[in-house]
Tab-separated table of C-alpha atoms and ligand atoms in Angstrom:
chain	number	residue	atom	x	y	z
A	1	MET	CA	42.962	-32.005	-13.805
A	2	SER	CA	45.448	-34.378	-12.196
A	3	THR	CA	45.789	-37.818	-12.167
A	4	ALA	CA	45.683	-40.905	-9.570
A	5	LYS	CA	48.420	-43.352	-9.753
A	6	LEU	CA	48.223	-46.990	-8.974
A	7	ILE	CA	51.393	-49.286	-8.195
A	8	ILE	CA	50.356	-52.938	-9.036
A	9	ASN	CA	53.211	-55.724	-8.819
A	10	ASP	CA	56.019	-52.753	-8.527
A	11	GLN	CA	54.554	-51.096	-11.933
A	12	GLU	CA	52.988	-47.436	-11.843
A	13	HIS	CA	49.942	-47.053	-13.667
A	14	GLU	CA	48.031	-43.260	-13.959
A	15	PHE	CA	44.503	-42.908	-14.362
A	16	PRO	CA	42.851	-39.691	-15.293
A	17	LEU	CA	40.679	-38.064	-12.071
A	18	ILE	CA	37.277	-36.305	-13.282
A	19	GLU	CA	35.634	-33.508	-11.529
A	20	GLY	CA	31.803	-32.629	-11.256
A	21	SER	CA	30.063	-29.446	-11.312
A	22	GLU	CA	29.832	-29.143	-7.407
A	23	GLY	CA	33.644	-30.310	-6.836
A	24	GLU	CA	32.864	-34.236	-6.657
A	25	VAL	CA	36.090	-36.148	-7.699
A	26	GLY	CA	36.122	-39.647	-9.367
A	27	ILE	CA	38.897	-41.842	-10.835
A	28	ASN	CA	37.994	-42.665	-14.471
A	29	VAL	CA	39.356	-46.353	-14.411
A	30	ARG	CA	37.798	-47.289	-18.259
A	31	SER	CA	41.075	-48.401	-19.069
A	32	LEU	CA	42.222	-50.181	-15.864
A	33	ARG	CA	41.590	-53.692	-16.893
A	34	SER	CA	42.924	-53.372	-20.224
A	35	SER	CA	45.935	-51.612	-19.069
A	36	THR	CA	46.739	-53.880	-16.009
A	37	GLY	CA	44.426	-57.013	-16.157
A	38	VAL	CA	43.074	-56.360	-12.874
A	39	ILE	CA	39.548	-54.845	-12.109
A	40	THR	CA	37.961	-53.019	-8.939
A	41	LEU	CA	35.683	-54.973	-6.350
A	42	ASP	CA	33.152	-52.654	-4.958
A	43	PRO	CA	30.193	-54.822	-3.386
A	44	GLY	CA	26.873	-52.711	-3.369
A	45	TYR	CA	28.686	-49.517	-5.826
A	46	ALA	CA	29.409	-47.543	-2.440
A	47	ASN	CA	32.182	-46.281	-4.123
A	48	THR	CA	31.590	-46.468	-7.501
A	49	GLY	CA	30.259	-43.975	-9.988
A	50	SER	CA	28.072	-45.559	-12.903
A	51	CYS	CA	27.549	-42.451	-15.098
A	52	ARG	CA	27.668	-38.819	-15.268
A	53	SER	CA	24.454	-36.936	-14.483
A	54	ALA	CA	22.919	-33.693	-14.799
A	55	ILE	CA	19.573	-34.336	-13.017
A	56	THR	CA	20.085	-34.597	-9.321
A	57	PHE	CA	22.669	-33.629	-6.634
A	58	ILE	CA	22.887	-34.934	-3.334
A	59	ASP	CA	25.885	-33.923	-0.294
A	60	GLY	CA	25.276	-36.389	1.973
A	61	GLU	CA	27.628	-35.092	4.399
A	62	LYS	CA	25.475	-31.352	4.435
A	63	GLY	CA	22.019	-32.780	3.823
A	64	ILE	CA	22.011	-31.230	0.328
A	65	LEU	CA	18.911	-32.486	-2.489
A	66	ARG	CA	18.779	-30.252	-5.526
A	67	TYR	CA	16.538	-31.247	-8.835
A	68	ARG	CA	18.898	-29.933	-11.593
A	69	GLY	CA	20.082	-27.356	-9.353
A	70	TYR	CA	16.635	-26.362	-7.507
A	71	PRO	CA	17.097	-26.893	-3.656
A	72	ILE	CA	14.345	-29.234	-2.829
A	73	GLU	CA	12.799	-27.195	0.035
A	74	GLN	CA	12.126	-24.533	-2.459
A	75	LEU	CA	10.636	-27.104	-5.202
A	76	ALA	CA	8.569	-28.540	-1.799
A	77	GLU	CA	7.197	-25.114	-0.835
A	78	ASN	CA	6.567	-23.505	-4.340
A	79	ALA	CA	6.063	-25.881	-7.395
A	80	SER	CA	3.665	-28.703	-8.468
A	81	PHE	CA	4.433	-32.127	-8.988
A	82	VAL	CA	3.726	-31.740	-12.589
A	83	GLU	CA	6.114	-28.757	-12.797
A	84	VAL	CA	8.859	-30.839	-10.880
A	85	CYS	CA	8.030	-33.928	-13.250
A	86	TYR	CA	9.006	-31.642	-16.460
A	87	LEU	CA	12.108	-29.990	-14.588
A	88	LEU	CA	13.160	-33.427	-13.825
A	89	ILE	CA	12.865	-34.949	-17.579
A	90	TYR	CA	13.640	-32.168	-19.445
A	91	GLY	CA	16.146	-30.002	-17.542
A	92	GLU	CA	14.248	-26.804	-17.071
A	93	LEU	CA	11.285	-25.425	-15.029
A	94	PRO	CA	8.383	-24.823	-17.940
A	95	THR	CA	7.045	-21.979	-19.151
A	96	GLN	CA	3.295	-21.439	-18.765
A	97	ALA	CA	2.695	-22.559	-22.158
A	98	GLN	CA	4.853	-25.427	-21.556
A	99	LEU	CA	3.319	-26.641	-18.589
A	100	GLU	CA	-0.351	-25.805	-20.105
A	101	GLU	CA	0.665	-28.318	-22.637
A	102	PHE	CA	2.441	-30.761	-20.692
A	103	SER	CA	-0.586	-30.784	-18.104
A	104	ALA	CA	-2.667	-31.348	-20.961
A	105	GLY	CA	-1.324	-34.524	-22.230
A	106	LEU	CA	-1.242	-35.954	-18.469
A	107	VAL	CA	-5.053	-35.056	-18.119
A	108	TYR	CA	-5.895	-36.426	-21.830
A	109	HIS	CA	-3.844	-39.882	-21.180
A	110	SER	CA	-4.851	-40.669	-18.082
A	111	MET	CA	-6.955	-43.763	-19.320
A	112	ILE	CA	-5.677	-47.502	-19.470
A	113	HIS	CA	-6.926	-49.169	-22.428
A	114	GLU	CA	-10.216	-51.326	-21.498
A	115	ASP	CA	-8.664	-54.755	-22.074
A	116	MET	CA	-6.070	-53.717	-19.408
A	117	LYS	CA	-9.102	-53.983	-16.555
A	118	LYS	CA	-9.516	-57.855	-17.215
A	119	PHE	CA	-5.829	-58.127	-16.078
A	120	PHE	CA	-7.082	-57.247	-12.940
A	121	GLU	CA	-9.324	-59.834	-12.775
A	122	GLY	CA	-6.702	-62.549	-12.597
A	123	TYR	CA	-5.144	-61.412	-9.467
A	124	PRO	CA	-5.985	-62.442	-5.817
A	125	PRO	CA	-7.399	-59.793	-3.316
A	126	THR	CA	-4.575	-60.063	-1.465
A	127	ALA	CA	-2.011	-59.389	-4.311
A	128	HIS	CA	0.377	-56.595	-3.391
A	129	PRO	CA	-0.198	-53.810	-5.487
A	130	MET	CA	3.362	-53.413	-6.105
A	131	SER	CA	3.388	-56.779	-8.006
A	132	ILE	CA	0.286	-55.473	-9.841
A	133	LEU	CA	2.290	-52.233	-10.864
A	134	SER	CA	5.296	-54.050	-11.910
A	135	SER	CA	3.640	-56.277	-14.265
A	136	MET	CA	0.757	-53.512	-15.240
A	137	ILE	CA	3.465	-51.217	-16.238
A	138	SER	CA	5.317	-53.758	-18.460
A	139	SER	CA	1.724	-54.884	-19.797
A	140	LEU	CA	1.316	-51.298	-20.770
A	141	GLY	CA	4.134	-51.619	-23.341
A	142	THR	CA	2.168	-54.196	-25.207
A	143	PHE	CA	-0.355	-51.456	-26.052
A	144	TYR	CA	2.023	-48.940	-27.444
A	145	SER	CA	4.942	-48.909	-30.106
A	146	ASP	CA	8.488	-48.060	-28.317
A	147	THR	CA	9.870	-45.894	-31.240
A	148	GLU	CA	11.996	-43.009	-30.564
A	149	ALA	CA	9.592	-40.955	-32.359
A	150	GLU	CA	7.301	-42.132	-29.324
A	151	THR	CA	9.624	-41.647	-26.553
A	152	ASP	CA	7.919	-38.160	-25.476
A	153	LEU	CA	4.466	-39.483	-25.745
A	154	ASN	CA	5.516	-42.502	-23.763
A	155	ILE	CA	7.026	-40.487	-20.934
A	156	THR	CA	3.650	-38.877	-20.816
A	157	ARG	CA	1.491	-41.803	-20.802
A	158	LEU	CA	3.489	-43.640	-18.283
A	159	ILE	CA	3.152	-40.560	-15.820
A	160	SER	CA	-0.498	-40.340	-16.566
A	161	LYS	CA	-1.195	-44.165	-16.575
A	162	ILE	CA	0.479	-45.151	-13.399
A	163	LYS	CA	-1.781	-43.116	-10.906
A	164	THR	CA	-4.619	-44.885	-12.774
A	165	ILE	CA	-3.404	-48.405	-12.406
A	166	ALA	CA	-2.445	-47.470	-8.941
A	167	ALA	CA	-5.735	-46.644	-8.106
A	168	PHE	CA	-7.030	-49.244	-10.084
A	169	SER	CA	-4.954	-51.565	-7.762
A	170	TYR	CA	-6.330	-50.242	-4.555
A	171	LYS	CA	-9.923	-50.554	-5.419
A	172	LYS	CA	-9.263	-54.339	-6.721
A	173	SER	CA	-8.014	-54.829	-3.169
A	174	CYS	CA	-11.071	-53.884	-1.501
A	175	GLY	CA	-13.804	-55.076	-4.141
A	176	GLN	CA	-14.860	-51.587	-5.113
A	177	PRO	CA	-15.697	-50.523	-8.877
A	178	PHE	CA	-12.927	-48.913	-10.311
A	179	ILE	CA	-13.312	-45.168	-10.678
A	180	TYR	CA	-12.049	-43.401	-13.574
A	181	PRO	CA	-9.925	-40.215	-14.343
A	182	ARG	CA	-11.363	-37.196	-14.656
A	183	ASN	CA	-10.096	-34.399	-16.882
A	184	ASP	CA	-11.179	-31.472	-14.525
A	185	LEU	CA	-8.654	-32.422	-11.212
A	186	SER	CA	-5.189	-31.941	-10.842
A	187	TYR	CA	-2.679	-34.577	-10.999
A	188	SER	CA	-2.823	-35.224	-7.464
A	189	ALA	CA	-6.634	-34.663	-6.815
A	190	ASN	CA	-7.194	-36.889	-9.884
A	191	PHE	CA	-5.707	-39.887	-8.237
A	192	LEU	CA	-7.035	-39.385	-4.755
A	193	HIS	CA	-10.508	-39.192	-6.538
A	194	MET	CA	-9.850	-42.352	-8.115
A	195	MET	CA	-8.789	-43.734	-4.907
A	196	PHE	CA	-11.862	-42.826	-2.394
A	197	ALA	CA	-14.636	-41.866	-4.535
A	198	VAL	CA	-17.345	-44.276	-4.542
A	199	PRO	CA	-20.173	-44.521	-7.479
A	200	ALA	CA	-23.131	-43.895	-4.958
A	201	GLU	CA	-22.232	-40.108	-3.856
A	202	PRO	CA	-20.164	-37.319	-5.077
A	203	TYR	CA	-16.684	-37.220	-3.637
A	204	GLU	CA	-14.841	-34.111	-3.393
A	205	VAL	CA	-11.022	-34.179	-2.555
A	206	PRO	CA	-10.113	-32.261	0.435
A	207	ASP	CA	-7.305	-29.547	-0.716
A	208	VAL	CA	-5.538	-30.259	2.227
A	209	LEU	CA	-5.188	-33.940	0.795
A	210	ALA	CA	-4.342	-32.633	-2.298
A	211	ARG	CA	-1.600	-30.386	-1.353
A	212	SER	CA	-0.050	-33.288	1.108
A	213	LEU	CA	0.286	-35.738	-2.009
A	214	ASN	CA	1.637	-32.574	-3.982
A	215	LEU	CA	4.560	-32.304	-1.396
A	216	LEU	CA	5.085	-36.271	-0.985
A	217	LEU	CA	5.247	-36.691	-4.871
A	218	ILE	CA	7.804	-33.781	-5.052
A	219	LEU	CA	9.963	-35.168	-2.211
A	220	HIS	CA	10.147	-38.435	-3.880
A	221	ALA	CA	10.773	-37.590	-7.600
A	222	ASP	CA	14.276	-38.452	-7.979
A	223	HIS	CA	17.239	-39.164	-5.770
A	224	GLU	CA	20.608	-40.013	-8.421
A	225	GLN	CA	21.890	-43.313	-8.580
A	226	ASN	CA	19.452	-45.421	-5.810
A	227	CYS	CA	19.071	-48.759	-5.993
A	228	SER	CA	15.689	-48.295	-7.886
A	229	THR	CA	16.867	-45.706	-10.667
A	230	SER	CA	20.190	-47.611	-11.593
A	231	THR	CA	18.040	-50.500	-12.175
A	232	ALA	CA	15.945	-48.309	-14.908
A	233	ARG	CA	19.551	-47.729	-16.396
A	234	MET	CA	20.728	-51.125	-16.441
A	235	VAL	CA	17.688	-52.658	-17.563
A	236	GLY	CA	17.138	-49.575	-20.290
A	237	SER	CA	21.204	-50.131	-20.946
A	238	SER	CA	20.480	-53.050	-22.798
A	239	GLY	CA	17.912	-51.551	-25.534
A	240	ALA	CA	15.060	-52.886	-23.567
A	241	THR	CA	11.794	-50.854	-23.957
A	242	LEU	CA	11.040	-47.821	-21.367
A	243	PHE	CA	8.036	-49.598	-19.882
A	244	HIS	CA	10.403	-52.900	-19.078
A	245	ALA	CA	13.199	-50.634	-17.709
A	246	ILE	CA	10.386	-48.881	-15.388
A	247	SER	CA	8.334	-52.318	-14.508
A	248	ALA	CA	12.064	-53.270	-13.607
A	249	ALA	CA	12.596	-49.876	-11.468
A	250	ILE	CA	9.144	-50.796	-10.014
A	251	SER	CA	10.497	-54.114	-8.480
A	252	ALA	CA	13.802	-52.966	-7.147
A	253	LEU	CA	11.547	-50.270	-5.254
A	254	SER	CA	9.621	-53.025	-3.452
A	255	GLY	CA	12.314	-54.200	-1.441
A	256	PRO	CA	11.917	-53.537	2.336
A	257	LEU	CA	15.541	-51.846	2.312
A	258	HIS	CA	14.621	-49.261	-0.488
A	259	GLY	CA	11.089	-48.011	-1.483
A	260	GLY	CA	9.451	-51.170	0.685
A	261	ALA	CA	10.726	-49.364	3.931
A	262	ASN	CA	7.708	-46.887	4.155
A	263	GLN	CA	5.209	-49.997	4.518
A	264	LYS	CA	7.651	-51.351	7.239
A	265	VAL	CA	8.031	-48.360	9.328
A	266	ILE	CA	4.223	-48.045	9.895
A	267	GLU	CA	4.023	-52.216	10.745
A	268	GLN	CA	7.202	-51.808	13.259
A	269	LEU	CA	5.478	-48.397	14.854
A	270	SER	CA	2.300	-50.059	15.231
A	271	MET	CA	4.149	-53.184	16.957
A	272	ILE	CA	5.901	-50.812	19.399
A	273	GLN	CA	2.269	-49.094	20.030
A	274	ALA	CA	0.732	-52.868	20.554
A	275	ASP	CA	4.137	-53.307	22.879
A	276	GLY	CA	3.026	-50.714	25.263
A	277	GLY	CA	5.312	-48.116	23.275
A	278	ASP	CA	8.374	-49.296	24.431
A	279	TYR	CA	10.661	-47.631	21.997
A	280	GLN	CA	13.756	-47.901	23.975
A	281	LYS	CA	13.368	-51.709	23.738
A	282	TYR	CA	13.382	-51.434	19.833
A	283	VAL	CA	16.236	-49.132	19.886
A	284	ASP	CA	18.026	-51.850	21.811
A	285	LYS	CA	16.817	-54.650	19.589
A	286	ALA	CA	17.982	-52.692	16.583
A	287	LYS	CA	21.678	-52.500	18.133
A	288	ASP	CA	21.782	-56.332	18.922
A	289	LYS	CA	23.815	-58.279	16.322
A	290	ASP	CA	22.165	-61.212	17.295
A	291	ASP	CA	18.973	-59.715	16.694
A	292	GLU	CA	18.225	-59.325	12.707
A	293	PHE	CA	15.911	-56.532	13.588
A	294	ARG	CA	16.493	-53.114	12.058
A	295	LEU	CA	15.030	-49.773	12.643
A	296	MET	CA	13.087	-49.325	9.556
A	297	GLY	CA	13.319	-45.707	8.234
A	298	PHE	CA	16.863	-45.015	9.634
A	299	GLY	CA	20.168	-44.908	7.920
A	300	HIS	CA	21.156	-44.228	4.200
A	301	ARG	CA	24.054	-44.810	2.201
A	302	VAL	CA	24.537	-41.216	1.147
A	303	TYR	CA	23.197	-38.966	3.895
A	304	LYS	CA	25.286	-38.957	7.156
A	305	ASN	CA	23.805	-36.263	8.893
A	306	PHE	CA	20.113	-35.916	7.711
A	307	ASP	CA	17.972	-36.500	5.029
A	308	PRO	CA	16.308	-33.108	4.093
A	309	ARG	CA	13.124	-35.028	3.048
A	310	SER	CA	12.654	-36.475	6.268
A	311	ARG	CA	13.158	-32.952	7.880
A	312	ILE	CA	10.650	-31.477	5.416
A	313	LEU	CA	8.066	-34.460	6.000
A	314	LYS	CA	8.515	-33.924	9.907
A	315	GLY	CA	8.056	-30.569	9.626
A	316	SER	CA	4.709	-30.811	7.866
A	317	ALA	CA	3.405	-33.726	9.754
A	318	ASP	CA	1.673	-31.903	12.674
A	319	GLU	CA	0.310	-29.254	10.289
A	320	VAL	CA	-1.424	-31.972	7.866
A	321	LEU	CA	-2.613	-34.188	10.555
A	322	ASP	CA	-3.906	-31.040	12.600
A	323	ALA	CA	-5.509	-30.027	9.240
A	324	LEU	CA	-6.874	-33.293	8.764
A	325	GLY	CA	-8.327	-33.745	12.324
A	326	VAL	CA	-6.512	-37.202	12.732
A	327	ASP	CA	-4.816	-37.676	16.079
A	328	ASP	CA	-2.266	-40.489	15.587
A	329	PRO	CA	-0.318	-41.629	18.521
A	330	LEU	CA	2.149	-43.292	16.159
A	331	LEU	CA	3.522	-39.745	15.237
A	332	GLU	CA	4.523	-39.370	18.927
A	333	ILE	CA	6.160	-42.899	18.744
A	334	ALA	CA	8.095	-41.847	15.880
A	335	LYS	CA	9.290	-38.334	17.309
A	336	ASN	CA	10.487	-40.370	20.653
A	337	LEU	CA	12.147	-43.135	18.641
A	338	GLU	CA	13.774	-40.517	16.566
A	339	GLU	CA	15.143	-38.498	20.192
A	340	VAL	CA	16.373	-41.849	21.470
A	341	ALA	CA	17.810	-42.968	18.701
A	342	LEU	CA	19.565	-39.883	18.088
A	343	LYS	CA	21.274	-39.489	21.483
A	344	ASP	CA	22.222	-43.190	21.375
A	345	GLU	CA	25.970	-44.050	20.945
A	346	TYR	CA	25.282	-46.885	18.244
A	347	PHE	CA	23.351	-44.498	15.796
A	348	VAL	CA	25.426	-41.619	15.833
A	349	GLU	CA	28.620	-43.528	15.699
A	350	ARG	CA	27.077	-45.074	12.521
A	351	LYS	CA	25.365	-41.982	11.464
A	352	LEU	CA	22.011	-43.309	11.392
A	353	TYR	CA	19.547	-41.092	10.805
A	354	PRO	CA	15.679	-41.014	9.737
A	355	ASN	CA	15.357	-41.118	5.942
A	356	VAL	CA	12.455	-40.407	3.754
A	357	ASP	CA	10.499	-43.669	4.578
A	358	PHE	CA	10.357	-42.686	8.393
A	359	TYR	CA	7.544	-40.257	8.209
A	360	SER	CA	6.227	-40.417	4.643
A	361	GLY	CA	3.857	-43.709	6.304
A	362	ILE	CA	2.545	-41.274	8.859
A	363	LEU	CA	1.301	-38.703	6.258
A	364	TYR	CA	0.281	-41.281	4.117
A	365	ARG	CA	-1.846	-43.095	6.883
A	366	ALA	CA	-3.152	-39.668	7.717
A	367	MET	CA	-4.485	-39.522	4.385
A	368	GLY	CA	-6.137	-42.396	4.707
A	369	ILE	CA	-3.932	-44.500	2.030
A	370	PRO	CA	-3.426	-48.096	3.111
A	371	THR	CA	-0.182	-49.513	4.545
A	372	ASP	CA	0.684	-51.923	1.290
A	373	MET	CA	-0.049	-49.002	-0.888
A	374	PHE	CA	2.843	-46.722	0.554
A	375	THR	CA	5.599	-48.278	-1.741
A	376	VAL	CA	3.013	-47.553	-4.723
A	377	MET	CA	2.833	-43.631	-3.367
A	378	PHE	CA	6.644	-43.968	-3.640
A	379	ALA	CA	6.695	-45.231	-7.417
A	380	LEU	CA	4.417	-42.803	-8.118
A	381	GLY	CA	6.723	-39.782	-6.775
A	382	ARG	CA	9.938	-41.708	-8.326
A	383	LEU	CA	8.978	-42.284	-11.745
A	384	PRO	CA	9.798	-39.032	-13.328
A	385	GLY	CA	13.249	-39.481	-11.839
A	386	TRP	CA	13.628	-42.993	-13.346
A	387	LEU	CA	12.209	-41.383	-16.833
A	388	ALA	CA	14.523	-38.678	-16.607
A	389	HIS	CA	17.627	-40.852	-15.917
A	390	TRP	CA	16.605	-43.451	-18.905
A	391	ARG	CA	16.435	-40.382	-20.909
A	392	GLU	CA	19.548	-39.128	-20.176
A	393	MET	CA	21.375	-42.625	-20.468
A	394	CYS	CA	19.905	-43.139	-24.023
A	395	ALA	CA	21.232	-39.746	-25.038
A	396	ASP	CA	24.831	-40.216	-23.106
A	397	PRO	CA	27.504	-41.151	-26.029
A	398	ASP	CA	29.551	-42.562	-23.072
A	399	ASN	CA	26.699	-45.244	-22.513
A	400	ARG	CA	27.066	-48.705	-22.796
A	401	ILE	CA	25.450	-52.004	-22.193
A	402	ASN	CA	25.755	-52.609	-18.130
A	403	ARG	CA	27.999	-55.303	-17.869
A	404	PRO	CA	30.008	-55.460	-14.249
A	405	ARG	CA	33.009	-57.831	-14.054
A	406	GLN	CA	33.584	-60.277	-10.869
A	407	ILE	CA	36.312	-62.224	-8.777
A	408	TYR	CA	36.092	-65.613	-9.487
A	409	THR	CA	36.045	-67.640	-6.126
A	410	GLY	CA	34.656	-71.181	-7.114
A	411	ALA	CA	36.582	-74.561	-8.004
A	412	GLU	CA	39.132	-75.071	-10.631
A	413	GLU	CA	39.353	-76.791	-13.603
A	414	ARG	CA	37.869	-80.536	-12.870
A	415	ALA	CA	36.656	-83.462	-15.088
A	416	TYR	CA	33.278	-84.402	-15.473
A	417	VAL	CA	32.416	-87.808	-13.553
A	418	ALA	CA	29.771	-89.850	-15.030
A	419	VAL	CA	26.973	-89.890	-12.661
A	420	GLY	CA	27.447	-93.812	-12.018
A	421	ASP	CA	31.233	-93.479	-10.905
A	422	ARG	CA	30.552	-90.779	-8.659
B	1	SDX	C1	15.455	-45.557	0.548
B	1	SDX	O1	19.513	-44.873	-2.148
B	1	SDX	C2	18.836	-44.098	-1.716
B	1	SDX	O2	18.869	-42.819	-2.125
B	1	SDX	C3	17.479	-44.543	-1.434
B	1	SDX	C4	16.504	-43.305	-1.128
B	1	SDX	C5	15.689	-43.083	-2.477
B	1	SDX	O3	15.380	-41.844	-2.002
B	1	SDX	O4	15.923	-43.891	-3.283
B	1	SDX	O5	16.718	-42.550	-0.122
B	1	SDX	C6	14.707	-44.357	-0.642
B	1	SDX	O6	15.782	-46.591	0.259
B	1	SDX	C7	15.841	-44.853	2.139
B	1	SDX	C8	16.238	-46.006	2.699
B	1	SDX	C9	15.328	-46.994	3.274
B	1	SDX	N1	15.326	-48.418	3.827
B	1	SDX	C10	15.516	-48.318	5.299
B	1	SDX	O7	14.883	-47.200	5.892
B	1	SDX	C11	15.733	-49.902	5.981
B	1	SDX	C12	16.774	-49.845	7.069
B	1	SDX	N2	17.997	-48.728	6.661
B	1	SDX	C13	19.000	-49.949	6.433
B	1	SDX	O8	18.997	-51.177	6.049
B	1	SDX	C14	20.437	-49.260	5.958
B	1	SDX	O9	20.544	-48.149	6.612
B	1	SDX	C15	20.156	-48.727	4.143
B	1	SDX	C16	19.604	-50.042	3.285
B	1	SDX	C17	19.112	-47.707	4.136
B	1	SDX	C18	21.796	-48.322	3.999
B	1	SDX	O10	22.621	-49.637	4.116
B	1	SDX	P1	23.908	-49.502	4.230
B	1	SDX	O11	24.473	-48.252	3.212
B	1	SDX	O12	24.514	-50.696	3.257
B	1	SDX	O13	24.485	-49.449	5.415
B	1	SDX	P2	24.921	-50.911	6.183
B	1	SDX	O14	23.510	-52.022	6.071
B	1	SDX	O15	26.096	-51.369	5.708
B	1	SDX	O16	24.862	-50.576	7.822
B	1	SDX	C19	26.057	-49.792	8.292
B	1	SDX	C20	26.140	-50.051	9.520
B	1	SDX	C21	25.737	-51.629	9.965
B	1	SDX	O17	26.202	-52.011	11.353
B	1	SDX	P3	27.607	-52.358	11.461
B	1	SDX	O18	27.929	-53.987	10.684
B	1	SDX	O19	28.986	-51.247	11.007
B	1	SDX	O20	27.948	-52.586	12.953
B	1	SDX	O21	25.116	-49.538	10.379
B	1	SDX	C22	23.799	-50.550	10.470
B	1	SDX	C23	24.141	-51.960	10.250
B	1	SDX	O22	23.704	-52.931	10.966
B	1	SDX	N3	22.553	-50.102	10.339
B	1	SDX	C24	21.436	-50.171	11.094
B	1	SDX	C25	20.586	-49.541	10.397
B	1	SDX	N4	21.119	-49.273	8.979
B	1	SDX	C26	22.160	-49.568	9.194
B	1	SDX	N5	21.106	-50.408	12.255
B	1	SDX	C27	20.011	-50.633	13.114
B	1	SDX	N6	18.862	-50.175	12.168
B	1	SDX	C28	19.508	-49.639	10.964
B	1	SDX	N7	18.335	-49.257	10.239
């Protein structure tokens, strides 16, 4: 592989180029500061690779997303979420025996310690479930040791218990009694049963609901070095526990520019509906530089043509809503909004297309999941991705504590003046 040449103060420096398995090329600048005295500056890390990774490949120009080499379209069509968890974390699709063992672990570890139920009592009913989830996952770590020998068990515990904690936080918000996990249900059906069952009468999870959730979880399962995954790596790089790294990732995901966008999309579509469905008015607001309004669910740091996940969700939305017998006017508003935006020069010029969050909320809503649980659903899906990246980081011989540099722009040296003399 050839090198990159950098001329600084008339002195030429060479740095090795590295190439990934899909032809991506990077400049390895790990000796930059020691050999030149200068650093790079890249706010938001848009041009900076933080690591080598073999988990997920995205081609933003071609709208390609593959988990461990498998196209997202094929996994969405054929796999179970539990299979995808195993694939992302351990690198290969499980054999029947491996799948059975992994699934049995996820079933067996669904319960949380009874003492953790008391934590829920301290939250106000209005507590956002993402705040509850982040602190509960961190607290989960107080019940288990974080030794290397327990890593696989803790990975299983987290995937299994996050759905129980999420469902309990919903029941807490609506004042209903917690519904315990059942060992006879699939991952998705078990979560939905804990969400929607009530003690007064039996509740059977409709198959279409379980299948829709399975699809949504797969589509959210990983997305390389996004903000929350990079957070999990950043926190894990200090040697903090797996529970702390995942708790931090949940906090990062909660932001409206990241996973919190799916909740904002539905709030925006509802606002447009309440405003007479005038979606052109909101497209114009999104274009107005003097207006901080953004079209939530549009745009992406990497995808510059289309987000394949959004295409899959848009394609399944009609089918799922029909099967659920739901006629949601917000879906038509979303489709009209997309159609208008994609013809508008502002969006075309900036390559702003619907992302995964634009249609996901329509499906969650049709499934009866409340809006403030939407980002929790994103976290349930993304957990295997966070776990896979944390595990890859721990095994990476190149890994070191993440500690970026800066360009200092503050005051130059000055002497302290006693408070009376200022
Ligand atoms: C996710 O990284 C991942 O992979 C994330 C994710 C995952 O799976 O983990 O895919 C999940 O987070 C999807 C994104 C969800 N967020 C939103 O939908 C919020 C709305 N979108 C944006 O705020 C924005 O598009 C981002 C945050 C997604 C991307 O931000 P960037 O790459 O920093 O782009 P930018 O803010 O610099 O915008 C570039 C231009 C700007 O205009 P100019 O200054 O060039 O004139 O595009 C404009 C922005 O004003 N722009 C928008 C817009 N998004 C960008 N204008 C109106 N509406 C929008 N939604």
